[in-house]
Coordinates of C-alpha atoms in Angstrom, one line a residue:
M10 CA -50.5 -7.8 -35.6
N11 CA -50.2 -11.4 -36.5
L12 CA -48.6 -12.3 -39.9
A13 CA -48.2 -16.0 -39.4
P14 CA -48.4 -18.1 -42.5
E15 CA -52.0 -18.4 -43.8
T16 CA -53.8 -19.3 -46.9
L17 CA -55.9 -16.4 -48.2
Q18 CA -59.6 -17.0 -48.4
Q19 CA -60.2 -16.6 -52.1
P20 CA -63.5 -15.4 -53.5
E21 CA -65.8 -17.9 -55.1
P22 CA -65.2 -18.2 -58.8
D23 CA -67.5 -16.1 -60.9
S24 CA -67.4 -13.7 -63.8
S25 CA -65.7 -11.0 -61.8
Y26 CA -62.8 -13.1 -60.5
G27 CA -60.4 -15.3 -62.4
G28 CA -58.0 -17.9 -61.3
P29 CA -54.3 -17.1 -60.9
L30 CA -52.6 -16.3 -64.2
P31 CA -50.5 -19.2 -65.5
S32 CA -46.8 -18.3 -65.2
S33 CA -46.2 -19.1 -68.8
R34 CA -48.7 -16.6 -70.1
P35 CA -47.3 -13.2 -70.9
L36 CA -49.1 -10.5 -69.0
R37 CA -51.0 -7.8 -70.9
A38 CA -49.7 -4.3 -70.3
D39 CA -52.6 -3.4 -67.9
A40 CA -52.2 -6.7 -66.0
R41 CA -48.4 -6.1 -65.6
R42 CA -49.1 -2.6 -64.3
N43 CA -51.6 -4.0 -61.8
R44 CA -49.1 -6.6 -60.7
D45 CA -46.3 -4.1 -60.3
A46 CA -48.6 -1.8 -58.4
L47 CA -49.5 -4.6 -56.0
V48 CA -45.9 -5.4 -55.3
V49 CA -45.0 -1.7 -54.7
A50 CA -48.0 -1.3 -52.4
A51 CA -47.2 -4.4 -50.5
R52 CA -43.5 -3.3 -50.0
E53 CA -44.6 0.1 -48.7
A54 CA -47.1 -1.5 -46.3
F55 CA -44.6 -4.1 -45.0
L56 CA -41.8 -1.6 -44.5
A57 CA -44.2 0.7 -42.6
G58 CA -45.0 -2.1 -40.3
D59 CA -48.7 -2.0 -41.2
A60 CA -51.0 -5.0 -40.7
A61 CA -50.9 -5.3 -44.4
H62 CA -54.2 -7.2 -44.9
V63 CA -54.8 -8.0 -48.6
E64 CA -57.7 -5.6 -48.7
D65 CA -55.4 -2.8 -47.6
I66 CA -52.7 -3.7 -50.1
A67 CA -55.2 -3.8 -52.9
R68 CA -56.6 -0.4 -51.9
R69 CA -53.1 1.0 -51.8
A70 CA -52.5 -0.3 -55.3
G71 CA -55.8 1.0 -56.6
V72 CA -57.1 -2.4 -57.7
A73 CA -59.8 -4.8 -56.6
V74 CA -59.1 -7.6 -54.2
G75 CA -60.0 -10.0 -57.0
T76 CA -57.1 -8.6 -59.0
L77 CA -54.7 -9.3 -56.2
Y78 CA -56.0 -12.9 -56.0
R79 CA -55.5 -13.4 -59.7
H80 CA -51.8 -12.6 -59.4
F81 CA -51.0 -14.1 -56.0
E82 CA -52.8 -17.2 -54.7
T83 CA -51.7 -16.6 -51.1
R84 CA -50.5 -13.7 -48.9
E85 CA -47.1 -15.6 -48.6
A86 CA -46.8 -15.6 -52.4
L87 CA -47.0 -11.8 -52.4
V88 CA -44.5 -11.4 -49.6
E89 CA -42.1 -13.7 -51.5
E90 CA -42.4 -11.7 -54.7
V91 CA -41.6 -8.5 -52.8
Y92 CA -38.5 -10.0 -51.3
R93 CA -37.4 -11.5 -54.6
Q94 CA -37.6 -8.1 -56.2
E95 CA -35.6 -6.6 -53.4
V96 CA -32.8 -9.2 -53.9
A97 CA -33.0 -8.9 -57.7
E98 CA -32.5 -5.2 -57.6
L99 CA -29.6 -5.5 -55.2
C100 CA -27.9 -8.2 -57.3
Q101 CA -28.1 -6.2 -60.5
T102 CA -25.9 -3.4 -59.0
P103 CA -22.4 -4.9 -59.5
A104 CA -22.2 -4.1 -63.2
R105 CA -23.2 -0.5 -62.6
L106 CA -20.8 -0.2 -59.6
L107 CA -17.9 -1.6 -61.6
A108 CA -18.7 0.9 -64.4
Q109 CA -18.6 3.8 -62.0
H110 CA -15.8 2.9 -59.5
A111 CA -12.5 1.0 -59.2
P112 CA -13.1 -2.7 -58.4
D113 CA -12.2 -2.4 -54.7
E114 CA -14.4 0.7 -54.2
A115 CA -17.3 -1.1 -56.0
L116 CA -16.8 -4.0 -53.6
R117 CA -16.9 -1.7 -50.6
T118 CA -20.1 0.0 -51.8
F119 CA -21.8 -3.3 -52.4
L120 CA -20.9 -4.5 -48.9
L121 CA -22.6 -1.4 -47.6
L122 CA -25.6 -2.1 -49.8
L123 CA -25.9 -5.6 -48.2
V124 CA -26.2 -3.9 -44.8
E125 CA -29.0 -1.7 -46.2
H126 CA -30.6 -4.8 -47.6
A127 CA -30.5 -6.3 -44.2
A128 CA -32.1 -3.2 -42.7
V129 CA -34.9 -3.5 -45.3
G130 CA -35.3 -7.1 -44.3
R131 CA -35.8 -6.1 -40.7
G132 CA -38.4 -3.6 -41.7
M133 CA -40.2 -6.5 -43.5
G134 CA -39.5 -8.8 -40.6
E135 CA -43.0 -9.7 -39.6
A136 CA -44.0 -10.1 -43.2
L137 CA -41.0 -12.3 -44.0
E138 CA -41.8 -14.5 -41.0
S139 CA -44.9 -15.6 -42.8
I140 CA -42.9 -17.5 -45.4
M141 CA -40.1 -18.8 -43.1
A142 CA -42.3 -21.7 -42.0
T143 CA -43.1 -22.7 -45.6
D144 CA -41.0 -24.7 -48.0
S145 CA -40.2 -21.7 -50.1
P146 CA -36.7 -21.6 -51.5
V147 CA -36.7 -17.8 -51.6
F148 CA -34.0 -17.3 -48.9
D149 CA -31.7 -20.0 -50.2
D150 CA -32.1 -18.5 -53.7
A151 CA -31.3 -15.0 -52.3
R152 CA -28.1 -16.2 -50.7
V153 CA -27.0 -17.8 -53.9
E154 CA -27.7 -14.7 -55.9
M155 CA -25.9 -12.4 -53.4
A156 CA -22.9 -14.7 -53.2
R157 CA -22.8 -14.7 -57.0
A158 CA -22.9 -10.9 -57.1
L159 CA -20.0 -10.8 -54.6
D160 CA -18.0 -13.3 -56.7
E161 CA -18.4 -10.9 -59.7
L162 CA -17.0 -8.0 -57.7
L163 CA -14.2 -10.1 -56.1
A164 CA -13.1 -11.4 -59.5
A165 CA -12.9 -7.9 -60.8
G166 CA -10.8 -6.9 -57.8
V167 CA -8.5 -9.8 -58.2
A168 CA -8.0 -9.1 -61.9
A169 CA -7.0 -5.5 -61.0
G170 CA -4.7 -6.7 -58.3
L171 CA -6.7 -4.9 -55.7
V172 CA -8.3 -7.8 -53.8
R173 CA -6.8 -11.0 -52.6
D174 CA -7.6 -14.1 -54.6
D175 CA -8.4 -16.7 -51.9
V176 CA -11.9 -15.7 -50.7
E177 CA -15.2 -16.6 -52.2
G178 CA -18.4 -14.5 -52.1
R179 CA -20.3 -17.0 -50.0
V180 CA -17.6 -16.7 -47.2
V181 CA -17.9 -12.9 -47.3
L182 CA -21.7 -13.2 -47.1
R183 CA -21.5 -15.5 -44.1
A184 CA -19.1 -13.1 -42.3
L185 CA -21.4 -10.2 -42.9
G186 CA -24.6 -12.2 -42.3
G187 CA -23.6 -12.9 -38.7
I188 CA -23.7 -9.3 -37.6
C189 CA -26.7 -8.4 -39.8
G190 CA -28.6 -11.2 -38.3
M191 CA -28.2 -9.9 -34.7
R192 CA -31.2 -8.2 -33.1
A193 CA -29.2 -6.1 -30.7
K194 CA -29.6 -2.3 -30.6
G195 CA -27.0 -0.6 -32.8
W196 CA -26.5 -3.6 -35.0
K197 CA -26.4 -1.4 -38.2
D198 CA -23.5 0.7 -36.9
D199 CA -21.7 -2.4 -35.9
A200 CA -22.3 -4.0 -39.3
I201 CA -20.8 -0.9 -41.0
Q202 CA -17.7 -1.4 -38.9
V203 CA -17.6 -5.0 -39.9
V204 CA -17.7 -3.9 -43.5
T205 CA -14.6 -1.8 -42.9
L206 CA -12.8 -4.8 -41.4
L207 CA -13.9 -7.1 -44.2
Y208 CA -12.9 -4.5 -46.8
D209 CA -9.4 -4.1 -45.3
G210 CA -9.0 -7.8 -45.0
L211 CA -10.0 -8.5 -48.6
R212 CA -7.4 -6.1 -49.8
Y213 CA -4.6 -7.3 -47.6
G214 CA -2.0 -9.2 -49.6
A215 CA -3.4 -8.1 -53.0
A216 CA -0.8 -7.6 -55.6
N217 CA -1.4 -3.9 -56.1
H218 CA -2.7 -3.0 -52.6
G219 CA -1.0 0.1 -51.3
K220 CA 0.6 1.0 -54.6

């Protein structure tokens, strides 16, 4: 199963295939449904470790291959969109967590979600490798967004006196990224232990910690 970067062989233009939709053009409702279905189908295929050929993904989504090509010029573009959506969903959670939990507990929950995100990334490992050799900014963008989400949670914790005020989100992300990037067996259990260490450390010295 080789998912090395490749440019998809697109069909010859004719009346049944159109070029990629311009990003500035709003998608019709049916086109949006097709695009969303393609992303969902691709995610399922990648996580299952399937070969995930474009024909298979289109079949899973219930659309023609030409429809896939209209939305994604290359296989890498589809992989990138799947990953971007994973990160976007993850980074939308701080507001919900803060509405449901105390700031320190919201932070702990998000740290555990980062571990789960890393597990999803491993499931998509071979697919993601196909964009690692490209000049895509998707991974840099993801780190920025995740650090920003952590900053939001840290700021809420600091304001409540539950989290120390001298640590930034990017530092926490780097600390957790080290263990999540390991390929050793049992990495996830170890990562959860590291979350506990980080969580305790982030609360140490906070104004209201232990009160």
